[in-house]
PDB file of C-alpha atoms in Angstrom:
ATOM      1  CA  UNK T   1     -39.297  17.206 -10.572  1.00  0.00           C
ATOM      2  CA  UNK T   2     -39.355  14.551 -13.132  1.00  0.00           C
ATOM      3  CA  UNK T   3     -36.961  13.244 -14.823  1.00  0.00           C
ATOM      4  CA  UNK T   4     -38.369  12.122 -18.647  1.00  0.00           C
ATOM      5  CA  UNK T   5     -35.457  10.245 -19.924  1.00  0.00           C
ATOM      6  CA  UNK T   6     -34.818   8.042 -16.594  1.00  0.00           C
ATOM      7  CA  UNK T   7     -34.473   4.586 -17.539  1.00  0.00           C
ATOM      8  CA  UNK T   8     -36.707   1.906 -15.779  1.00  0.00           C
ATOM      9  CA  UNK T   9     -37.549  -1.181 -17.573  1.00  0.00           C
ATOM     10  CA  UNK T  10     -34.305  -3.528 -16.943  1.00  0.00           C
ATOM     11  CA  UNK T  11     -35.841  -6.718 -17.787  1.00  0.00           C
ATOM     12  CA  UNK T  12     -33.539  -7.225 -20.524  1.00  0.00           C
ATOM     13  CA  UNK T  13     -30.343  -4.699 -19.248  1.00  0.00           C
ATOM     14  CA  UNK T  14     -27.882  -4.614 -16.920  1.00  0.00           C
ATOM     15  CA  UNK T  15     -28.321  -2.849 -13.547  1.00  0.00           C
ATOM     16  CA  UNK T  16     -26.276  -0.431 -12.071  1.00  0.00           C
ATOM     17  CA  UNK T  17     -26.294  -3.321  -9.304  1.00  0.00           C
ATOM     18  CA  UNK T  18     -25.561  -6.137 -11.410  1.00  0.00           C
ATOM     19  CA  UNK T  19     -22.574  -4.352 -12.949  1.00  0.00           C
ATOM     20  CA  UNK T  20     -20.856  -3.649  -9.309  1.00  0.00           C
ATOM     21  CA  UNK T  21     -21.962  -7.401  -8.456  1.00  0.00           C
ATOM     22  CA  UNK T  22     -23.394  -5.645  -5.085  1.00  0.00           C
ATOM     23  CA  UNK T  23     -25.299  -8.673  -4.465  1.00  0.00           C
ATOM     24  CA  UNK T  24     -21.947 -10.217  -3.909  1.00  0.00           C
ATOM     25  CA  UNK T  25     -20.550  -6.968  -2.555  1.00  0.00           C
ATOM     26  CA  UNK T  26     -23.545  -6.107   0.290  1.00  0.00           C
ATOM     27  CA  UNK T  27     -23.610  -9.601   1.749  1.00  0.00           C
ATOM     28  CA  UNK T  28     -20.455 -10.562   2.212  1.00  0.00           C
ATOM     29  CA  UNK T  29     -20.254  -8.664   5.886  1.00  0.00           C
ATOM     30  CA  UNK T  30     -20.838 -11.818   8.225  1.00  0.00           C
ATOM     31  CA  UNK T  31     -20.764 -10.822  11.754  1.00  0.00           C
ATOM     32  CA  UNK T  32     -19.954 -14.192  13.416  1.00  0.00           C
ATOM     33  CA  UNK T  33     -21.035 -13.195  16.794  1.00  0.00           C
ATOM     34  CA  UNK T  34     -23.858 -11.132  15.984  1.00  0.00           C
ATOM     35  CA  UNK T  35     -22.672  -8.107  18.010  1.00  0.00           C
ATOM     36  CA  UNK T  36     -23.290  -4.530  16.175  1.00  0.00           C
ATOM     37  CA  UNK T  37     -20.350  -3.320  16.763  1.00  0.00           C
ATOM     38  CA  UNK T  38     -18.484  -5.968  14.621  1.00  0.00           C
ATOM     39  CA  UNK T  39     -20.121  -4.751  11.558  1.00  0.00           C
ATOM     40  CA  UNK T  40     -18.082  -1.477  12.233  1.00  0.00           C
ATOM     41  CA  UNK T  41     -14.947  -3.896  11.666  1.00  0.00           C
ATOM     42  CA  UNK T  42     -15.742  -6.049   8.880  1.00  0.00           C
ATOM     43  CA  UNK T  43     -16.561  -3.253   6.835  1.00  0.00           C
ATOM     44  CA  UNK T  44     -13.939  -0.794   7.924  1.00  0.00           C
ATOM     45  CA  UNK T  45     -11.136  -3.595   6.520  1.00  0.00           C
ATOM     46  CA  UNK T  46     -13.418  -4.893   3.644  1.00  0.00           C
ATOM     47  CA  UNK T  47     -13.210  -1.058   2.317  1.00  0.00           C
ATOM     48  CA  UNK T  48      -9.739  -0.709   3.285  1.00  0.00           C
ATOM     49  CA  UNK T  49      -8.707  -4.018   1.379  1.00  0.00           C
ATOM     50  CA  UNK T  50     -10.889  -2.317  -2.223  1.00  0.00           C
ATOM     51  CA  UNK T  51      -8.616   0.719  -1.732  1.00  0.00           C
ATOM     52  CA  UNK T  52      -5.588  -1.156  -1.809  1.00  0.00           C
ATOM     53  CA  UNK T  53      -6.717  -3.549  -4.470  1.00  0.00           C
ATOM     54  CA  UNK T  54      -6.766  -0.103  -6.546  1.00  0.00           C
ATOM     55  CA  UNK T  55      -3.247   0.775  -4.795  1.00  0.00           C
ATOM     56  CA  UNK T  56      -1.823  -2.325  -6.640  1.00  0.00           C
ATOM     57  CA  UNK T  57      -3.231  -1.830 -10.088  1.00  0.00           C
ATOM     58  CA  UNK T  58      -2.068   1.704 -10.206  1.00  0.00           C
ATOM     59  CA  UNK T  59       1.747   0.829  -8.793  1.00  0.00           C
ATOM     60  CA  UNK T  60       1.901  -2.318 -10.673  1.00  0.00           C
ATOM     61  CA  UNK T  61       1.454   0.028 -13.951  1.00  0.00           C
ATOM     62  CA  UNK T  62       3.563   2.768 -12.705  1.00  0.00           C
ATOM     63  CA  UNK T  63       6.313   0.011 -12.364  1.00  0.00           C
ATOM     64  CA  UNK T  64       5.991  -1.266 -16.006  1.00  0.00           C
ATOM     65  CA  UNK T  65       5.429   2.545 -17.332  1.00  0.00           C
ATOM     66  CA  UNK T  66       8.713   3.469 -15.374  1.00  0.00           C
ATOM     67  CA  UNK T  67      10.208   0.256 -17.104  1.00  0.00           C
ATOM     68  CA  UNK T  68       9.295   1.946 -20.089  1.00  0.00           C
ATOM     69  CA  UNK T  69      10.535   5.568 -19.699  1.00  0.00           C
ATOM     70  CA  UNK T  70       7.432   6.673 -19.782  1.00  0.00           C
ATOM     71  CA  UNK T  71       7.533   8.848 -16.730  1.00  0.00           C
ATOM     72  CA  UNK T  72       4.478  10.994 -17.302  1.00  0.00           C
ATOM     73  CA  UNK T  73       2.088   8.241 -17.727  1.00  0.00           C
ATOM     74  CA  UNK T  74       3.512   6.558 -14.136  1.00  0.00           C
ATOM     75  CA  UNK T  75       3.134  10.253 -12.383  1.00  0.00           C
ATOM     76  CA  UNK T  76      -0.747  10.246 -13.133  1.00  0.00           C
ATOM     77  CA  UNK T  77      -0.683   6.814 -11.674  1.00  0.00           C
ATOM     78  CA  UNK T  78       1.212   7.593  -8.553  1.00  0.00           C
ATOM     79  CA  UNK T  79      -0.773  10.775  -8.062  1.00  0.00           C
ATOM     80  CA  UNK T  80      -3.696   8.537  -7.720  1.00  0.00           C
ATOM     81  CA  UNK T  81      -2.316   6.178  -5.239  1.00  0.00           C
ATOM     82  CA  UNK T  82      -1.729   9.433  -3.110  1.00  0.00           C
ATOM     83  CA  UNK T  83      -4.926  10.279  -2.934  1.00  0.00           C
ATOM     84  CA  UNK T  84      -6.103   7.035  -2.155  1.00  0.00           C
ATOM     85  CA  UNK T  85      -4.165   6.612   0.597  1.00  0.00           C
ATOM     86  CA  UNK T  86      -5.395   9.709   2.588  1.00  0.00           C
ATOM     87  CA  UNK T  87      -8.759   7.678   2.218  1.00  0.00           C
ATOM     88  CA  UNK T  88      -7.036   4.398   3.968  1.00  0.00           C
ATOM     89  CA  UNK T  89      -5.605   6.737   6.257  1.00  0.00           C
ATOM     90  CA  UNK T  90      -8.756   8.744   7.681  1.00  0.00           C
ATOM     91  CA  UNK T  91     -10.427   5.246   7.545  1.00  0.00           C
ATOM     92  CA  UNK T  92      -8.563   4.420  10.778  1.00  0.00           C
ATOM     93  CA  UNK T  93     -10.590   7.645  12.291  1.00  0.00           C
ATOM     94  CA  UNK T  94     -13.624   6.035  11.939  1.00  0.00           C
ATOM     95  CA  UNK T  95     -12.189   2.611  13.403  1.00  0.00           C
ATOM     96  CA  UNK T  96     -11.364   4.312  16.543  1.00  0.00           C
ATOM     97  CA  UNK T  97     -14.653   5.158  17.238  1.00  0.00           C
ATOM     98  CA  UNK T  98     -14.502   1.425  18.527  1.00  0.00           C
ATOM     99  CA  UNK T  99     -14.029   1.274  22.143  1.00  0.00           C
ATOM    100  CA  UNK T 100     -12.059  -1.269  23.899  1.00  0.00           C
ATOM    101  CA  UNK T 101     -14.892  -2.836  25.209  1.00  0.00           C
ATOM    102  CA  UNK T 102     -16.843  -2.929  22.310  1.00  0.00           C
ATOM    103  CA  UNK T 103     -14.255  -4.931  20.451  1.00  0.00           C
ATOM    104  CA  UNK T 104     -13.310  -7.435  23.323  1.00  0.00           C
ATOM    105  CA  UNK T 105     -17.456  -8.339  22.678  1.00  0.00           C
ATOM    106  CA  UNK T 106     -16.008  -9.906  19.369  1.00  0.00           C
ATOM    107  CA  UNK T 107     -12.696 -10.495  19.568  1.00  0.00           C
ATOM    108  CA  UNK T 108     -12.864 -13.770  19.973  1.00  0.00           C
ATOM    109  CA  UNK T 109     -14.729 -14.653  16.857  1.00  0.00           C
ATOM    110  CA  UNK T 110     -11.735 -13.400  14.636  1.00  0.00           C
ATOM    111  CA  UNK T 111      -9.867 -16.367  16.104  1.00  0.00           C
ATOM    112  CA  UNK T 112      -6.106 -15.833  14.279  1.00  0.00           C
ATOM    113  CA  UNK T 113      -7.409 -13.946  11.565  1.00  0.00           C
ATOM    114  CA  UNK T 114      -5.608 -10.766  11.617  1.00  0.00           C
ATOM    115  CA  UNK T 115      -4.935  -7.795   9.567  1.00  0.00           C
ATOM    116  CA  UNK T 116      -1.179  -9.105   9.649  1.00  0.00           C
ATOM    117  CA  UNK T 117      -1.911 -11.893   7.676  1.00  0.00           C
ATOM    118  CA  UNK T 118      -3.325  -9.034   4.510  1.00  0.00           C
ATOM    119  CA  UNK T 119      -1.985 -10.307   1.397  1.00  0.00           C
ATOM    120  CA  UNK T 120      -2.231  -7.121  -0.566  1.00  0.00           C
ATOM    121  CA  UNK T 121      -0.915  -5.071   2.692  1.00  0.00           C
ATOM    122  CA  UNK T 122       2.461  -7.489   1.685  1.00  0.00           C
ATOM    123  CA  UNK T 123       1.585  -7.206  -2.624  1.00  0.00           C
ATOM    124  CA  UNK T 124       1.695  -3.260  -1.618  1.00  0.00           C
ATOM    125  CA  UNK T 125       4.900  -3.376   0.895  1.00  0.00           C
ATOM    126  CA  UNK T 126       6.742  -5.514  -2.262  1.00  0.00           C
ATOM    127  CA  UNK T 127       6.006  -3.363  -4.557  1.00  0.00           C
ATOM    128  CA  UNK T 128       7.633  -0.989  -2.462  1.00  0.00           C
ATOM    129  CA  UNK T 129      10.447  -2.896  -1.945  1.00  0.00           C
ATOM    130  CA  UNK T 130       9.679  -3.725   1.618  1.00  0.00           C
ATOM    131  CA  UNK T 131      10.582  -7.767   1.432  1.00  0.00           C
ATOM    132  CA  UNK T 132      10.414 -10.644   4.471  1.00  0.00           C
ATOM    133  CA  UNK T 133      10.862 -13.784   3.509  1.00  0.00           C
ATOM    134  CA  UNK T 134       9.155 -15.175   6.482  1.00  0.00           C
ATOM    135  CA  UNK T 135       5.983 -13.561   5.664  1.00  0.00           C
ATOM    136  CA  UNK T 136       5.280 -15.973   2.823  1.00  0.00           C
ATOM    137  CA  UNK T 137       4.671 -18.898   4.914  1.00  0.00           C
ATOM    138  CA  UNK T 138       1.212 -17.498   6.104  1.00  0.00           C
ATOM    139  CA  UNK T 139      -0.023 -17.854   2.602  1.00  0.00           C
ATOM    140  CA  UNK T 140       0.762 -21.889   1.997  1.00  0.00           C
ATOM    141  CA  UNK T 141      -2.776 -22.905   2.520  1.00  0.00           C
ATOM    142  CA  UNK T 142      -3.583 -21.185  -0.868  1.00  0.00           C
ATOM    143  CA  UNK T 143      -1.649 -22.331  -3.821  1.00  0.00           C
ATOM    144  CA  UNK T 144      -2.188 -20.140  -6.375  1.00  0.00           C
ATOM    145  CA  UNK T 145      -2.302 -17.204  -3.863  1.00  0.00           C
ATOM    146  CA  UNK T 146       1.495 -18.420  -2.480  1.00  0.00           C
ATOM    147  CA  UNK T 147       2.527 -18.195  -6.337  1.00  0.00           C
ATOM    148  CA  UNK T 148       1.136 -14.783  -6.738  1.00  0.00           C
ATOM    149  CA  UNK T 149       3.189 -13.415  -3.976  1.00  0.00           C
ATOM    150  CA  UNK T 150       6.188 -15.571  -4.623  1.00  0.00           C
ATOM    151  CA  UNK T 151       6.042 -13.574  -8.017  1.00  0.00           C
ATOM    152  CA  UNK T 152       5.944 -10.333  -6.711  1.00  0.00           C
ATOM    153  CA  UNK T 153       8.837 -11.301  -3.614  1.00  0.00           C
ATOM    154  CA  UNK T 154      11.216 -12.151  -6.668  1.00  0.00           C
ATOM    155  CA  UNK T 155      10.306  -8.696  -9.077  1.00  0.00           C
ATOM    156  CA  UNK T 156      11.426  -5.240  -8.863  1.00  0.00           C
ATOM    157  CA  UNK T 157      10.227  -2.932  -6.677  1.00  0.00           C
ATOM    158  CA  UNK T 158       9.058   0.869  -7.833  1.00  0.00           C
ATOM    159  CA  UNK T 159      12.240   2.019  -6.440  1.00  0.00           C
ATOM    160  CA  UNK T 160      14.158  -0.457  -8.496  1.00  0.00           C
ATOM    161  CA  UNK T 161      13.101   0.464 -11.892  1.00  0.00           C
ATOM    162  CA  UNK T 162      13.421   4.225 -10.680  1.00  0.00           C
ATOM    163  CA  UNK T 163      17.231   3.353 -10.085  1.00  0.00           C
ATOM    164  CA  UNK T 164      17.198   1.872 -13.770  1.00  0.00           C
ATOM    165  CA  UNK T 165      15.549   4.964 -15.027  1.00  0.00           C
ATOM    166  CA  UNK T 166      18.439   6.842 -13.420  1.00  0.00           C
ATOM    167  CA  UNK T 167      21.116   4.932 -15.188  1.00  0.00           C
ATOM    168  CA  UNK T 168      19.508   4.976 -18.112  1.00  0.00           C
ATOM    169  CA  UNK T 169      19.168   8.651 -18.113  1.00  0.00           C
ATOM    170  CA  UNK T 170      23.058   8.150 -18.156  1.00  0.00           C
ATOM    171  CA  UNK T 171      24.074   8.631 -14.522  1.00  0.00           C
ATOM    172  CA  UNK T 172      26.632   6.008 -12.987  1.00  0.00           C
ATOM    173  CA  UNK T 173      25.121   3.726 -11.012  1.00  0.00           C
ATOM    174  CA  UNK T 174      26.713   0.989  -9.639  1.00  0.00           C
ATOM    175  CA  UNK T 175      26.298  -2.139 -11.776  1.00  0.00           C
ATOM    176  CA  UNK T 176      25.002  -4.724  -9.111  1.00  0.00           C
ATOM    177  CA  UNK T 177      21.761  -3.010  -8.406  1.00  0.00           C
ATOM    178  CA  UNK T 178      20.642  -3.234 -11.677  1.00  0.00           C
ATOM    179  CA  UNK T 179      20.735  -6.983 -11.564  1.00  0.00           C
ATOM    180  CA  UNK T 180      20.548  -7.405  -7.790  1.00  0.00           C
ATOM    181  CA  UNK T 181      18.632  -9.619  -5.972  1.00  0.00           C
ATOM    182  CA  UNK T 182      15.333  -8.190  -5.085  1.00  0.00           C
ATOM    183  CA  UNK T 183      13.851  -9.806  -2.865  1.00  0.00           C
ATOM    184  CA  UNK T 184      16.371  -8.350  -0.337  1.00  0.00           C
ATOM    185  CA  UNK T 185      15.254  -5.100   0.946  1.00  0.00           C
ATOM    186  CA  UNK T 186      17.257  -2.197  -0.831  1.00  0.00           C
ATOM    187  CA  UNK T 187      19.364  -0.533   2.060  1.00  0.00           C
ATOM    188  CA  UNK T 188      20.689   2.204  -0.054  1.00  0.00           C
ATOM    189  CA  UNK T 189      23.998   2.961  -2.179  1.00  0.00           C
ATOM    190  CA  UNK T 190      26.279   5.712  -3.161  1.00  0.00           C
ATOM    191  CA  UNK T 191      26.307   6.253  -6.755  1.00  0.00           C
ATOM    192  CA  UNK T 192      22.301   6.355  -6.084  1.00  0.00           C
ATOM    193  CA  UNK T 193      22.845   9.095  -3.679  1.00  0.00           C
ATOM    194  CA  UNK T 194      24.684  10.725  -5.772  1.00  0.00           C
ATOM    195  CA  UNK T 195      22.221  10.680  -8.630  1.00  0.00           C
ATOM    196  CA  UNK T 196      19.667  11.887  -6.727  1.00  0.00           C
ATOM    197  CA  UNK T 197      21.362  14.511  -5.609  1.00  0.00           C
ATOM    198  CA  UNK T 198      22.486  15.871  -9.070  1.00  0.00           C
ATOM    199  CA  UNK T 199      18.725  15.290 -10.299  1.00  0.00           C
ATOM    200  CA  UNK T 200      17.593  18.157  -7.234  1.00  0.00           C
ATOM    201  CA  UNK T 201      20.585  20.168  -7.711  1.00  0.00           C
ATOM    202  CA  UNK T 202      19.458  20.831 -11.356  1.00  0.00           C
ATOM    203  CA  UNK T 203      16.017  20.443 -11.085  1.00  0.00           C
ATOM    204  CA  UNK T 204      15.564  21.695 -15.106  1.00  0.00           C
ATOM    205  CA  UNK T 205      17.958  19.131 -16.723  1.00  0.00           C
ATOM    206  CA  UNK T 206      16.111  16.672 -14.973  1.00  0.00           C
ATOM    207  CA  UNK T 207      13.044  17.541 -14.718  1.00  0.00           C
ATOM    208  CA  UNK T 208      11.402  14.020 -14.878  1.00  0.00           C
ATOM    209  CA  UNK T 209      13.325  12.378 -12.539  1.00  0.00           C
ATOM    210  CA  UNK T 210      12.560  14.663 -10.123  1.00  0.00           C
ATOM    211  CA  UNK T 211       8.970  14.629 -10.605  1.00  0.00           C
ATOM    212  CA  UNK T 212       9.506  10.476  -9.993  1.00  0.00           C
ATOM    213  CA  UNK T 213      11.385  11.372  -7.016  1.00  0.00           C
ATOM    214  CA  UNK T 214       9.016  13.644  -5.214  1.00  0.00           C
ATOM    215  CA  UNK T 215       5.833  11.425  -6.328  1.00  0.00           C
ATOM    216  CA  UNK T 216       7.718   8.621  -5.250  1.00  0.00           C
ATOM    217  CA  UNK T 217       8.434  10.962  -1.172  1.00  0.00           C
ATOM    218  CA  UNK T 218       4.565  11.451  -1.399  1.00  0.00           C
ATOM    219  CA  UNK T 219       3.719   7.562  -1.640  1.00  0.00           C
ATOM    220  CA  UNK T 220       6.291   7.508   1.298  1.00  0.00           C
ATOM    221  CA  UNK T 221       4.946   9.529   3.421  1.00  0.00           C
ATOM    222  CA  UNK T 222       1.748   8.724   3.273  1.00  0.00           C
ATOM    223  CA  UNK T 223       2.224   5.255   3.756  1.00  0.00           C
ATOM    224  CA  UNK T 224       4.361   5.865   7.235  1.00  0.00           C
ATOM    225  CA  UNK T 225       1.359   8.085   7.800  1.00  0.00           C
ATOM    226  CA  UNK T 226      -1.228   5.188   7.515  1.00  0.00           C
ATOM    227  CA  UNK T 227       1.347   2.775   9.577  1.00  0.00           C
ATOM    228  CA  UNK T 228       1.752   5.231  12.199  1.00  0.00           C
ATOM    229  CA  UNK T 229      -2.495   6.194  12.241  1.00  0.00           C
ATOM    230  CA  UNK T 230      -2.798   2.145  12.222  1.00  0.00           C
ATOM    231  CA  UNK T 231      -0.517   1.967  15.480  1.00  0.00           C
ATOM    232  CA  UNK T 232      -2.082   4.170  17.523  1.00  0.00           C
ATOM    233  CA  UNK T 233      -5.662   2.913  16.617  1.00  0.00           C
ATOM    234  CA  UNK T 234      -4.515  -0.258  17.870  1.00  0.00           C
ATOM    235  CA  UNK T 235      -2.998   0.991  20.828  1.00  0.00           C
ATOM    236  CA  UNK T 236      -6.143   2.810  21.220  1.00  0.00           C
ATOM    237  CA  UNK T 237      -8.565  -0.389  21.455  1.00  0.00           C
ATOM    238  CA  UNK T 238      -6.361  -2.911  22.666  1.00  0.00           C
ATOM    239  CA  UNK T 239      -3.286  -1.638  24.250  1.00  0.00           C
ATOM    240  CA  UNK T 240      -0.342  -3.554  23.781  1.00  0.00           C
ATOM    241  CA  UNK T 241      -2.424  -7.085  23.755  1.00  0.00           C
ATOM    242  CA  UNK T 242      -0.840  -9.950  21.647  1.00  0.00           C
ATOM    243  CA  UNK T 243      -2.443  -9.110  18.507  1.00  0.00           C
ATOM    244  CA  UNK T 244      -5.338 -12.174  16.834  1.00  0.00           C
ATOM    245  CA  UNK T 245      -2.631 -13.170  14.436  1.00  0.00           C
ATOM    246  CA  UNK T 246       0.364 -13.524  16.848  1.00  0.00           C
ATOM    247  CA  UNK T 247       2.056 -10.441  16.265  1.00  0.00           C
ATOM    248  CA  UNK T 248       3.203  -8.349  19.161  1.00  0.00           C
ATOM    249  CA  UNK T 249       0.495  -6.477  18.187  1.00  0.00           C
ATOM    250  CA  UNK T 250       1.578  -2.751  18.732  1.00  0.00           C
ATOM    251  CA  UNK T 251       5.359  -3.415  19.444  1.00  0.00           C
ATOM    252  CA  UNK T 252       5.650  -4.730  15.799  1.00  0.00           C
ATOM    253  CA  UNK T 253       3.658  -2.070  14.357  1.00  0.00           C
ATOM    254  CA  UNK T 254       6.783   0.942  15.684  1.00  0.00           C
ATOM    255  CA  UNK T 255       8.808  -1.639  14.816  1.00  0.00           C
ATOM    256  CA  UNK T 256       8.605  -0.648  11.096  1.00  0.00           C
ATOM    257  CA  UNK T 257       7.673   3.047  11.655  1.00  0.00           C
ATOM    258  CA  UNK T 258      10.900   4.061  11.205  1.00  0.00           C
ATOM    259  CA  UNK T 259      11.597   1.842   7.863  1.00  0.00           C
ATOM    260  CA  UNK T 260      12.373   3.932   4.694  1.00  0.00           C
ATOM    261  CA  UNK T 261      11.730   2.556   1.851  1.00  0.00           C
ATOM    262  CA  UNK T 262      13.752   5.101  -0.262  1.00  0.00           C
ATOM    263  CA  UNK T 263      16.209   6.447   1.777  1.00  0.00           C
ATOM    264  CA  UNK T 264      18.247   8.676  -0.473  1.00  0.00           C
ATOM    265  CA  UNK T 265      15.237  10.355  -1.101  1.00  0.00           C
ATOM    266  CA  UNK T 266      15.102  11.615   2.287  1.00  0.00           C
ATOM    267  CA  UNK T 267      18.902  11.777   2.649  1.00  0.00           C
ATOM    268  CA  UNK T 268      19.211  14.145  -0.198  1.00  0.00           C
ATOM    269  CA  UNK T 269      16.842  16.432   1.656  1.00  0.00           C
ATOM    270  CA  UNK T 270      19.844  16.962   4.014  1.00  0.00           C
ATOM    271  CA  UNK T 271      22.578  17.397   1.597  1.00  0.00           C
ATOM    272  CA  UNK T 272      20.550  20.007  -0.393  1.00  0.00           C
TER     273      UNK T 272
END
């Protein structure tokens, strides 16, 4: 059947092509050794790398929205970055499909590029308040690059402006977190603990706060799920091999399964 109204003369507008730049987008998968399988790869962390370039555009506003009080504007955000991470995380499924043999084909042609080195993997982990000072020597060789992460080292995390949002919502809070240092990983406190607690205790006073909290459990979770799905793909194809980059490969990857990012959140769960 024929469709009337389609539009087919684009000498003089823009193609659905030229407005995703896919000329740029489709040829930018260079398999260096020519093997098929290495395809597979490139594009598995090209797609993986979009997603979380959306990650950090919707946290990044969440932050400044939570900044803001404006809690229902951040929740839509957050929702999103949810959902977008069950598609990072089921992209590790099709990853696997990569046999061990397969990959040692190409290995070689990654040299020390690695999936450690990910600059918005470390933009994402910041955000979420995840910080490691050593990490930020990887990223000399590009100025402006190095700037953009020393930024985002020295800012708040989500889970710092949700601790503002708590003591501005009047709860008492203990005065050094709201000027802390961030770019030293939150451990936990108290008087947070405390507020948390009242917030799920009476769930209707609070109603917002809670709402942060439990969007904030989701992005959590989900992100432990995509370390822990990340792990075992690697253990799957390479064992516990040094990893490209000079990680320990799998040995650093449990190292950080059982880092929380916001731990009263998951304390409170208990004191309920």
């Amino acid at each position: 059947m024929s469709e009337k109204g389609i539009h087919t003369d684009f000498k003089d507008n823009m193609t659905y092509g030229e407005y995703l730049n896919l000329d740029k987008l489709l040829t930018s998968q260079n398999r260096l050794s020519g093997h098929h399988d290495e395809m597979l790869f490139i594009v598995i962390h090209q797609v993986s790398e979009l997603w979380m370039k959306l990650i950090l555009h919707e946290l990044n506003t969440a932050i400044t929205s939570i900044e803001k009080d404006e809690l229902p504007e951040a929740f839509k955000m957050l929702a999103r970055v949810s959902r977008i991470q069950t598609q990072i995380i089921q992209a590790w499924d099709v990853l696997a499909t990569l046999t061990p043999a397969e990959y040692m084909e190409f290995r070689e042609s990654l040299g020390r590029a690695s999936g450690f080195q990910s600059y918005q993997n470390r933009l994402i982990e910041f955000a979420l308040g995840y910080k490691q000072p050593h990490i930020l020597k990887i990223y000399e060789k590009d100025p402006e690059l190095a700037e953009s992460l020393e930024t985002a080292y020295h800012a708040p995390g989500i889970y710092d402006v949700a601790i503002r949002a708590l003591a501005r919502a009047g709860f008492p809070i203990n005065e050094d977190l709201l000027a802390r240092d961030f770019t030293v990983t939150y451990k936990g406190d108290s008087t947070v603990a405390d507020a948390w607690l009242e917030v799920y205790r009476n769930v209707d006073d609070h109603w917002n706060l809670y709402q942060l909290a439990e969007k904030l459990v989701d992005i959590e979770d989900s992100h432990q799920q995509w370390r822990f799905r990340h792990m075992k793909t690697v253990e799957r194809i390479i064992g516990f091999k040094m990893g490209t980059g000079g990680s320990s490969g799998v040995n650093y990857l449990k190292s950080v399964l059982d880092h929380q990012f916001f731990p009263e959140l998951w304390d409170v769960r208990t004191k309920l």
